[in-house]
Amino acid sequence: MSQRSIKDSHELRGTELRNRTISFANRFPRLGWFYPSITILLMLYAGFQQPSLLLVAMLCMGIYIAISSADSNFYLLVFLLPSLSLFVTEQADSSFATMLFLAAFVKHVAARISSMKLHVVGLLSMLGFIMLELLHVYTYLSEWMNPTVRWIALMLYASLLIIDMNFKPSFKRAVYTFTCGILVSSACGLVMSLTSELTSAPFRRFEGVGGDPNGFGMMVLMAAFFLLHLYKQAQKPNTLLVYSSIGLLLLGLTTLSRTYFLTMGFMVLLLLGYMAVTVDRNSRRMRSKIIAAVLILGTVFAIPMMNVIQSIIDRMSIGSSLDKMTGSRSFLAEQYWTLFKDSSLWELLFGRGIIGYLPQSPISVHGQQLGPHNTYLESLVAWGMVGTVVFIAFVWLLAYVQRVKTGTVDLHIETLPAHSRTNPSFLAFLPIISTMIFLLSLHSLGMYTTYFYIVLLIMNLYYTESESVEALEAANNTEPVASERGSGSI
């Protein structure tokens, strides 16, 4: 073989290696220097608890938000969702996380004010929902006003991510970023557990730095089913998605959350039933990959899993009464249901307000005032029967707007009407179902982060492979198709 042939062969192999590296990198967030630096700073803060490290991380993220696009800021917030408890400090009047979200909201509006195309139905539903909460302001004390304004601003931000028809971030990249955020949260939580004092409890529940084992378990299940949906929709499925999903499901076991065990068991049965009857090629391929992943991971982590199983047994055996087994959730649900039934007619219809209902509810356990730990009951107490219907209609309309938005992506063809979209995949409903089950043991409507989770769930519902970054970039480079009359956008 000539030297030239050998040189060409080496160049070809080098090109193939670079292409594979680029392809592998494109499956994950475009990190650059920023995300690794933030990860290192958060882990150092978790280990040493030095406020200066957190302030440096805040400064870096603040600069990033100021100079980055609206899409990049959205990915950053998704990355931070599993680690927000790190940003709640006694030195801050409000949490640092809230400051970052508000800064991203201001930047989003400033950067997109001239290019926003708001869906009329979505805009009206959003304004109606805000007006519902403002009905309660006259009963609020002055110290409740700041959290109310923050809640409205960030709920508005989350809504704009959907109702802005020209804002189309990559859901695939958001899922990868969210998954990386869960791994960073887990790493920080592990560091904090190693540096903290040992407990005498028979088991230790893991929550990363998510702030709550149940909430962390909900995020883990959500991300696991997001990854499986990406695998299902991919034209060239990546086995790593299946292995990552199984790994997340195993990670969730460390929360020792009864809700997680029950929810995961039910969802796995649904998934197995779906895979048993489906004839889709990707689904059949996913079935074999899941079996292989379970066998491999079960073999590699056999000893740690035995310890986790023993902790699960210890956790499930605590308490003989319903109140003890549910961590006082049954008591709280009973008390809040009684509170709702005994309310005035106005409160039955419109509630006490999402910010005001908790301080107005004299319900406590062991001297500590607690919420209902049930989102559906929380909605009734906070917004009443009418308000709950309005909230359900609001979420439904956001899903409708997302369906319209993803159905009108211009990919060198005529704009597609919403009704021509294919129905969502069965896998697209799994993270929604699992989250709805988790909400039976969590009260979440008063936290603005809940509405960003809703955004991810809605984006997942109508995700297809054609919505990849490359496809959207190609669409943006084409001449825009004039929107039809009555499109519902302004």
Coordinates of C-alpha atoms in Angstrom, one line a residue:
M1 CA 0.0 0.0 0.0
S2 CA 1.4 3.4 -0.9
Q3 CA 2.2 6.1 1.6
R4 CA -0.6 8.3 0.1
S5 CA -3.1 5.5 0.6
I6 CA -2.0 5.1 4.2
K7 CA -2.3 8.8 4.8
D8 CA -5.8 8.9 3.2
S9 CA -6.8 6.0 5.4
H10 CA -5.6 7.7 8.6
E11 CA -7.4 11.0 7.5
L12 CA -10.6 9.0 6.9
R13 CA -10.4 7.3 10.3
G14 CA -9.7 10.7 11.9
T15 CA -12.7 12.2 10.2
E16 CA -14.9 9.3 11.3
L17 CA -13.7 9.7 14.9
R18 CA -14.4 13.4 14.9
N19 CA -17.8 12.8 13.5
R20 CA -18.6 10.2 16.1
T21 CA -17.3 12.5 18.8
I22 CA -19.5 15.4 17.5
S23 CA -22.5 13.1 17.2
F24 CA -22.0 11.8 20.8
A25 CA -21.6 15.4 22.1
N26 CA -24.8 16.5 20.3
R27 CA -26.8 14.0 22.4
F28 CA -26.0 16.0 25.5
P29 CA -26.2 19.7 26.4
R30 CA -23.7 22.0 24.6
L31 CA -21.7 22.4 27.8
G32 CA -18.6 24.4 26.8
W33 CA -16.9 25.8 29.9
F34 CA -20.0 27.0 31.7
Y35 CA -21.9 23.9 32.9
P36 CA -18.8 22.0 34.2
S37 CA -17.7 25.2 36.0
I38 CA -21.1 25.6 37.7
T39 CA -21.1 21.9 38.6
I40 CA -17.7 22.1 40.2
L41 CA -18.8 25.2 42.2
L42 CA -22.0 23.6 43.4
M43 CA -20.2 20.5 44.5
L44 CA -17.6 22.5 46.3
Y45 CA -20.3 24.5 48.0
A46 CA -22.1 21.2 49.0
G47 CA -18.9 20.0 50.5
F48 CA -17.6 23.1 52.3
Q49 CA -20.8 25.2 52.8
Q50 CA -18.9 28.4 52.1
P51 CA -21.3 31.2 51.0
S52 CA -18.6 32.7 48.8
L53 CA -18.7 29.7 46.5
L54 CA -22.4 30.0 46.1
L55 CA -22.1 33.7 45.4
V56 CA -19.5 33.0 42.7
A57 CA -21.8 30.5 41.1
M58 CA -24.6 33.0 41.3
L59 CA -22.4 35.7 39.6
C60 CA -21.5 33.3 36.8
M61 CA -25.1 32.3 36.2
G62 CA -26.2 35.9 36.3
I63 CA -23.7 36.9 33.7
Y64 CA -24.6 33.9 31.6
I65 CA -28.3 34.9 31.7
A66 CA -27.5 38.4 30.7
I67 CA -25.4 37.4 27.6
S68 CA -27.3 34.3 26.5
S69 CA -30.3 33.7 24.3
A70 CA -33.8 33.0 25.7
D71 CA -33.4 29.3 24.7
S72 CA -30.1 28.9 26.6
N73 CA -31.6 30.6 29.7
F74 CA -34.5 28.1 29.6
Y75 CA -32.0 25.2 29.5
L76 CA -30.1 26.7 32.4
L77 CA -33.3 26.9 34.5
V78 CA -34.2 23.3 33.6
F79 CA -30.7 22.3 34.7
L80 CA -31.1 24.0 38.1
L81 CA -34.6 22.6 38.9
P82 CA -33.3 19.5 40.7
S83 CA -30.8 21.5 42.8
L84 CA -32.8 24.6 43.9
S85 CA -32.6 23.8 47.6
L86 CA -28.9 24.7 47.5
F87 CA -29.9 28.3 46.7
V88 CA -32.2 28.7 49.7
T89 CA -30.0 30.5 52.3
E90 CA -30.7 32.4 55.5
Q91 CA -28.6 35.3 54.2
A92 CA -31.0 36.0 51.4
D93 CA -34.3 37.8 51.8
S94 CA -35.6 35.6 49.0
S95 CA -33.9 32.5 47.6
F96 CA -31.1 33.0 45.1
A97 CA -33.0 30.6 42.9
T98 CA -35.9 33.0 42.7
M99 CA -33.5 35.8 41.8
L100 CA -32.1 33.8 38.9
F101 CA -35.6 32.9 37.6
L102 CA -36.7 36.5 37.8
A103 CA -33.5 37.7 36.0
A104 CA -34.2 35.1 33.3
F105 CA -37.8 36.3 33.0
V106 CA -36.7 39.9 32.5
K107 CA -34.1 38.9 30.0
H108 CA -36.6 36.7 28.1
V109 CA -39.2 39.5 27.8
A110 CA -36.5 42.1 26.8
A111 CA -35.0 39.9 24.2
R112 CA -38.2 38.6 22.7
I113 CA -40.6 41.5 23.0
S114 CA -40.3 42.4 19.3
S115 CA -40.6 38.8 18.0
M116 CA -43.3 37.4 20.3
K117 CA -46.3 35.9 18.6
L118 CA -48.8 35.2 21.4
H119 CA -51.7 32.7 20.9
V120 CA -54.9 34.5 21.7
V121 CA -56.6 31.6 23.5
G122 CA -53.5 30.9 25.5
L123 CA -53.0 34.6 26.4
L124 CA -56.6 35.0 27.5
S125 CA -56.5 31.8 29.6
M126 CA -53.2 33.0 31.2
L127 CA -54.7 36.4 32.1
G128 CA -57.8 34.8 33.4
F129 CA -55.8 32.6 35.7
I130 CA -53.8 35.5 37.0
M131 CA -57.0 37.5 37.7
L132 CA -58.3 34.5 39.7
E133 CA -55.4 34.8 42.1
L134 CA -55.7 38.6 42.2
L135 CA -59.2 38.2 43.5
H136 CA -57.7 37.2 46.9
V137 CA -55.2 40.0 47.3
Y138 CA -57.6 42.2 49.2
T139 CA -57.6 39.6 52.0
Y140 CA -53.8 39.3 52.1
L141 CA -51.5 40.9 54.7
S142 CA -48.8 43.2 53.4
E143 CA -46.0 40.6 53.9
W144 CA -47.8 38.3 51.5
M145 CA -47.7 40.7 48.6
N146 CA -44.0 40.1 47.6
P147 CA -44.4 36.3 47.3
T148 CA -47.7 36.9 45.4
V149 CA -46.0 39.2 42.9
R150 CA -43.1 36.7 42.5
W151 CA -45.4 33.8 42.0
I152 CA -47.4 35.7 39.3
A153 CA -44.3 36.8 37.5
L154 CA -42.7 33.4 37.3
M155 CA -46.0 31.7 36.5
L156 CA -46.3 34.2 33.7
Y157 CA -42.8 33.3 32.5
A158 CA -43.6 29.6 32.4
S159 CA -46.8 30.4 30.4
L160 CA -45.0 32.5 27.9
L161 CA -42.7 29.6 27.1
I162 CA -45.8 27.9 25.7
I163 CA -48.1 30.6 24.3
D164 CA -45.3 32.4 22.4
M165 CA -45.7 30.7 19.0
N166 CA -42.2 31.8 17.9
F167 CA -40.4 30.4 20.9
K168 CA -39.5 26.8 20.0
P169 CA -36.6 25.4 22.1
S170 CA -35.4 21.9 21.6
F171 CA -37.2 19.5 24.0
K172 CA -34.5 16.9 23.4
R173 CA -31.9 19.3 24.7
A174 CA -34.1 20.3 27.6
V175 CA -34.4 16.6 28.6
Y176 CA -30.7 16.0 28.4
T177 CA -30.1 19.2 30.5
F178 CA -32.7 18.1 33.0
T179 CA -31.1 14.7 33.3
C180 CA -27.7 16.2 33.8
G181 CA -29.2 18.5 36.5
I182 CA -30.5 15.4 38.3
L183 CA -27.1 13.8 38.2
V184 CA -25.5 17.0 39.5
S185 CA -28.1 17.2 42.3
S186 CA -27.3 13.6 43.2
A187 CA -23.6 14.2 43.3
C188 CA -24.0 17.3 45.5
G189 CA -26.4 15.3 47.8
L190 CA -23.8 12.5 48.0
V191 CA -21.1 15.0 48.9
M192 CA -23.3 16.6 51.6
S193 CA -24.2 13.2 53.0
L194 CA -20.5 12.2 53.3
T195 CA -19.6 15.4 55.1
S196 CA -22.6 15.5 57.4
E197 CA -23.0 13.7 60.8
L198 CA -24.2 10.1 60.7
T199 CA -27.7 9.5 61.8
S200 CA -28.9 6.7 64.1
A201 CA -31.9 6.0 62.0
P202 CA -32.1 2.4 60.5
F203 CA -32.1 3.9 57.0
R204 CA -31.1 7.1 55.3
R205 CA -33.4 8.6 52.6
F206 CA -31.6 10.1 49.6
E207 CA -32.9 13.2 48.0
G208 CA -29.9 14.7 46.2
V209 CA -30.2 18.4 46.9
G210 CA -33.8 18.4 45.7
G211 CA -35.1 19.4 49.1
D212 CA -37.5 16.5 49.5
P213 CA -37.3 12.7 48.8
N214 CA -40.8 12.6 47.3
G215 CA -40.1 15.6 45.0
F216 CA -36.8 14.1 44.0
G217 CA -38.4 10.8 43.2
M218 CA -41.0 12.6 41.1
M219 CA -38.3 14.4 39.1
V220 CA -36.4 11.1 38.6
L221 CA -39.5 9.3 37.2
M222 CA -40.3 12.2 35.0
A223 CA -36.8 12.3 33.5
A224 CA -36.7 8.5 33.1
F225 CA -39.9 8.4 31.0
F226 CA -38.8 11.5 29.0
L227 CA -35.7 9.5 27.9
L228 CA -37.8 6.5 26.9
H229 CA -40.0 8.8 24.9
L230 CA -37.0 10.3 23.1
Y231 CA -35.9 6.7 22.3
K232 CA -39.3 5.9 21.0
Q233 CA -39.5 8.9 18.7
A234 CA -35.9 8.7 17.4
Q235 CA -35.2 7.9 13.8
K236 CA -31.9 6.3 15.0
P237 CA -32.5 5.2 18.6
N238 CA -29.6 5.5 21.0
T239 CA -29.3 2.6 23.5
L240 CA -27.7 5.0 26.0
L241 CA -31.2 6.5 26.5
V242 CA -32.6 3.2 27.7
Y243 CA -29.7 2.5 30.1
S244 CA -29.9 6.1 31.5
S245 CA -33.6 5.6 32.1
I246 CA -33.1 2.3 34.0
G247 CA -30.3 4.0 36.0
L248 CA -32.6 6.8 37.0
L249 CA -35.3 4.4 38.1
L250 CA -32.8 2.6 40.3
L251 CA -31.6 6.0 41.6
G252 CA -35.2 6.7 42.6
L253 CA -35.2 3.7 44.9
T254 CA -32.7 5.4 47.2
T255 CA -35.3 8.0 48.2
L256 CA -37.1 5.2 50.1
S257 CA -40.3 7.0 49.3
R258 CA -43.4 4.9 49.6
T259 CA -45.0 7.0 46.9
Y260 CA -42.1 6.3 44.6
F261 CA -42.3 2.6 45.1
L262 CA -46.0 2.5 44.4
T263 CA -45.8 4.9 41.5
M264 CA -42.8 3.2 39.9
G265 CA -44.4 -0.2 40.3
F266 CA -47.6 0.9 38.6
M267 CA -45.8 2.7 35.8
V268 CA -43.5 -0.3 35.1
L269 CA -46.5 -2.5 34.8
L270 CA -48.1 -0.1 32.3
L271 CA -44.8 0.0 30.4
L272 CA -44.5 -3.7 30.3
G273 CA -48.1 -4.1 29.2
Y274 CA -47.5 -1.5 26.4
M275 CA -44.3 -3.3 25.2
A276 CA -46.1 -6.6 25.2
V277 CA -48.8 -5.6 22.8
T278 CA -47.0 -3.0 20.6
V279 CA -45.7 -3.9 17.2
D280 CA -43.7 -0.7 16.7
R281 CA -40.0 -1.5 15.8
N282 CA -38.6 1.0 18.2
S283 CA -40.8 -0.3 21.0
R284 CA -39.8 -3.9 20.4
R285 CA -36.1 -2.8 20.3
M286 CA -36.6 -0.9 23.5
R287 CA -38.1 -4.0 25.1
S288 CA -34.9 -6.0 24.5
K289 CA -32.7 -3.1 25.6
I290 CA -34.6 -2.7 28.8
I291 CA -34.2 -6.4 29.6
A292 CA -30.5 -6.3 28.9
A293 CA -30.1 -3.1 30.9
V294 CA -31.9 -4.6 34.0
L295 CA -29.7 -7.8 33.8
I296 CA -26.5 -5.8 33.4
L297 CA -27.2 -3.2 36.1
G298 CA -28.6 -5.8 38.4
T299 CA -25.4 -7.8 38.2
V300 CA -23.0 -4.9 38.6
F301 CA -24.9 -3.3 41.5
A302 CA -26.1 -6.5 43.2
I303 CA -24.5 -5.7 46.6
P304 CA -25.6 -2.0 46.8
M305 CA -29.1 -3.1 45.7
M306 CA -29.3 -5.6 48.5
N307 CA -28.6 -2.8 51.0
V308 CA -31.3 -0.6 49.3
I309 CA -33.8 -3.5 49.5
Q310 CA -33.1 -3.9 53.2
S311 CA -33.6 -0.2 53.7
I312 CA -36.9 -0.4 51.7
I313 CA -38.1 -3.2 54.0
D314 CA -37.2 -1.2 57.1
R315 CA -38.9 1.9 55.7
M316 CA -42.1 0.1 54.7
S317 CA -42.4 -1.7 58.1
I318 CA -42.5 1.5 60.1
G319 CA -45.9 2.2 61.6
S320 CA -49.0 0.1 61.9
S321 CA -51.6 2.9 61.6
L322 CA -52.5 4.7 58.4
D323 CA -51.4 8.0 59.9
K324 CA -47.9 6.7 60.7
M325 CA -47.5 4.9 57.4
T326 CA -48.5 8.0 55.4
G327 CA -46.3 10.3 57.4
S328 CA -49.4 12.2 58.8
R329 CA -50.6 12.8 55.3
S330 CA -53.9 11.1 56.0
F331 CA -54.4 13.3 59.0
L332 CA -53.5 16.5 57.0
A333 CA -55.9 15.5 54.2
E334 CA -58.7 15.0 56.6
Q335 CA -58.1 18.3 58.3
Y336 CA -57.9 20.3 55.1
W337 CA -61.0 18.5 53.7
T338 CA -62.8 19.6 56.8
L339 CA -61.5 23.1 56.4
F340 CA -62.7 23.2 52.9
K341 CA -66.2 21.9 53.7
D342 CA -66.6 24.4 56.5
S343 CA -65.6 27.4 54.4
S344 CA -67.8 30.3 53.4
L345 CA -69.6 30.3 50.1
W346 CA -66.9 32.6 48.6
E347 CA -64.1 30.3 49.7
L348 CA -66.0 27.2 48.5
L349 CA -66.2 28.8 45.0
F350 CA -62.9 30.8 44.8
G351 CA -60.8 29.6 47.7
R352 CA -58.4 31.5 49.9
G353 CA -55.6 32.2 47.4
I354 CA -52.5 30.2 46.6
I355 CA -50.2 32.3 48.8
G356 CA -52.7 33.1 51.6
Y357 CA -54.3 29.7 52.2
L358 CA -51.5 28.3 54.3
P359 CA -51.0 31.1 56.8
Q360 CA -54.8 31.2 57.1
S361 CA -55.1 27.5 57.9
P362 CA -54.4 26.7 61.5
I363 CA -53.4 23.1 60.9
S364 CA -50.2 21.8 62.4
V365 CA -48.5 18.5 63.3
H366 CA -46.3 18.5 66.5
G367 CA -46.5 22.3 66.6
Q368 CA -45.4 22.8 63.0
Q369 CA -47.8 24.3 60.5
L370 CA -48.1 22.1 57.4
G371 CA -49.8 22.2 54.0
P372 CA -52.2 19.5 52.8
H373 CA -49.5 17.4 51.0
N374 CA -52.0 16.8 48.3
T375 CA -52.1 19.1 45.2
Y376 CA -55.7 18.3 44.3
L377 CA -56.9 19.2 47.8
E378 CA -54.6 22.2 47.8
S379 CA -56.3 23.5 44.6
L380 CA -59.7 23.3 46.2
V381 CA -58.6 25.1 49.4
A382 CA -56.6 27.7 47.4
W383 CA -58.9 28.4 44.5
G384 CA -62.2 26.7 45.3
M385 CA -64.4 24.7 43.0
V386 CA -64.6 27.4 40.3
G387 CA -60.9 28.2 40.5
T388 CA -59.9 24.5 40.3
V389 CA -62.0 24.2 37.1
V390 CA -60.3 27.3 35.7
F391 CA -56.8 25.9 36.6
I392 CA -57.6 22.6 34.8
A393 CA -58.9 24.5 31.8
F394 CA -55.7 26.7 31.8
V395 CA -53.4 23.6 31.7
W396 CA -55.6 22.0 29.0
L397 CA -55.4 25.2 26.9
L398 CA -51.6 25.3 27.3
A399 CA -51.5 21.8 26.0
Y400 CA -53.7 22.8 23.1
V401 CA -51.5 25.7 22.2
Q402 CA -48.4 23.5 22.3
R403 CA -50.2 21.1 19.9
V404 CA -50.9 24.0 17.5
K405 CA -47.4 25.3 17.8
T406 CA -45.7 22.0 17.1
G407 CA -48.2 21.3 14.3
T408 CA -47.2 24.5 12.5
V409 CA -43.5 24.0 12.2
D410 CA -42.5 24.9 8.7
L411 CA -40.2 22.2 7.3
H412 CA -40.3 23.1 3.6
I413 CA -43.9 22.1 3.4
E414 CA -47.3 23.8 3.8
T415 CA -48.1 24.8 7.4
L416 CA -49.9 21.9 9.0
P417 CA -53.2 22.5 10.8
A418 CA -53.4 21.3 14.4
H419 CA -55.8 18.5 13.6
S420 CA -53.4 16.9 11.1
R421 CA -50.9 16.0 13.9
T422 CA -50.6 12.4 14.8
N423 CA -51.9 11.5 18.3
P424 CA -49.4 11.5 21.1
S425 CA -47.5 8.3 21.8
F426 CA -48.5 6.2 24.7
L427 CA -45.0 6.8 26.2
A428 CA -45.7 10.5 26.2
F429 CA -48.4 10.0 28.8
L430 CA -46.2 8.1 31.2
P431 CA -44.5 11.1 32.8
I432 CA -47.8 12.8 33.1
I433 CA -49.5 9.9 34.8
S434 CA -46.6 9.4 37.2
T435 CA -46.6 13.1 38.1
M436 CA -50.3 13.1 38.7
I437 CA -49.9 10.1 41.1
F438 CA -47.1 11.9 43.0
L439 CA -49.2 15.0 43.4
L440 CA -51.5 12.9 45.7
S441 CA -48.7 13.3 48.3
L442 CA -47.3 16.7 47.5
H443 CA -48.7 20.2 47.6
S444 CA -47.0 22.1 44.8
L445 CA -49.2 24.8 43.3
G446 CA -47.7 27.6 45.5
M447 CA -44.2 26.9 44.1
Y448 CA -43.4 28.5 40.8
T449 CA -41.2 25.6 39.8
T450 CA -44.3 23.5 39.4
Y451 CA -45.3 25.5 36.3
F452 CA -41.9 24.8 34.7
Y453 CA -42.5 21.1 35.3
I454 CA -45.8 21.5 33.6
V455 CA -44.0 23.2 30.6
L456 CA -41.7 20.1 30.3
L457 CA -44.7 17.7 30.5
I458 CA -46.6 19.6 27.8
M459 CA -43.6 19.8 25.5
N460 CA -43.1 16.1 25.9
L461 CA -46.7 15.3 25.0
Y462 CA -46.3 16.6 21.4
Y463 CA -42.6 15.9 20.9
T464 CA -41.5 14.3 17.6
E465 CA -38.1 13.7 16.1
S466 CA -38.7 16.4 13.5
E467 CA -38.5 18.9 16.3
S468 CA -34.8 18.4 16.7
V469 CA -32.5 21.5 16.8
E470 CA -31.2 20.8 13.3
A471 CA -34.7 20.6 11.9
L472 CA -35.8 23.8 13.6
E473 CA -32.7 25.6 12.4
A474 CA -33.4 24.4 8.9
A475 CA -36.9 25.6 9.2
N476 CA -35.8 29.0 10.4
N477 CA -33.6 29.5 7.4
T478 CA -36.6 29.1 5.0
E479 CA -39.1 31.7 3.9
P480 CA -41.9 31.9 6.5
V481 CA -45.3 30.8 5.3
A482 CA -48.0 33.3 5.8
S483 CA -50.3 32.2 8.7
E484 CA -53.8 31.5 7.8
R485 CA -56.7 33.6 9.0
G486 CA -58.1 32.6 12.3
S487 CA -54.8 31.0 13.5
G488 CA -55.4 32.3 17.0
S489 CA -52.2 34.3 17.3
I490 CA -51.4 38.0 17.6

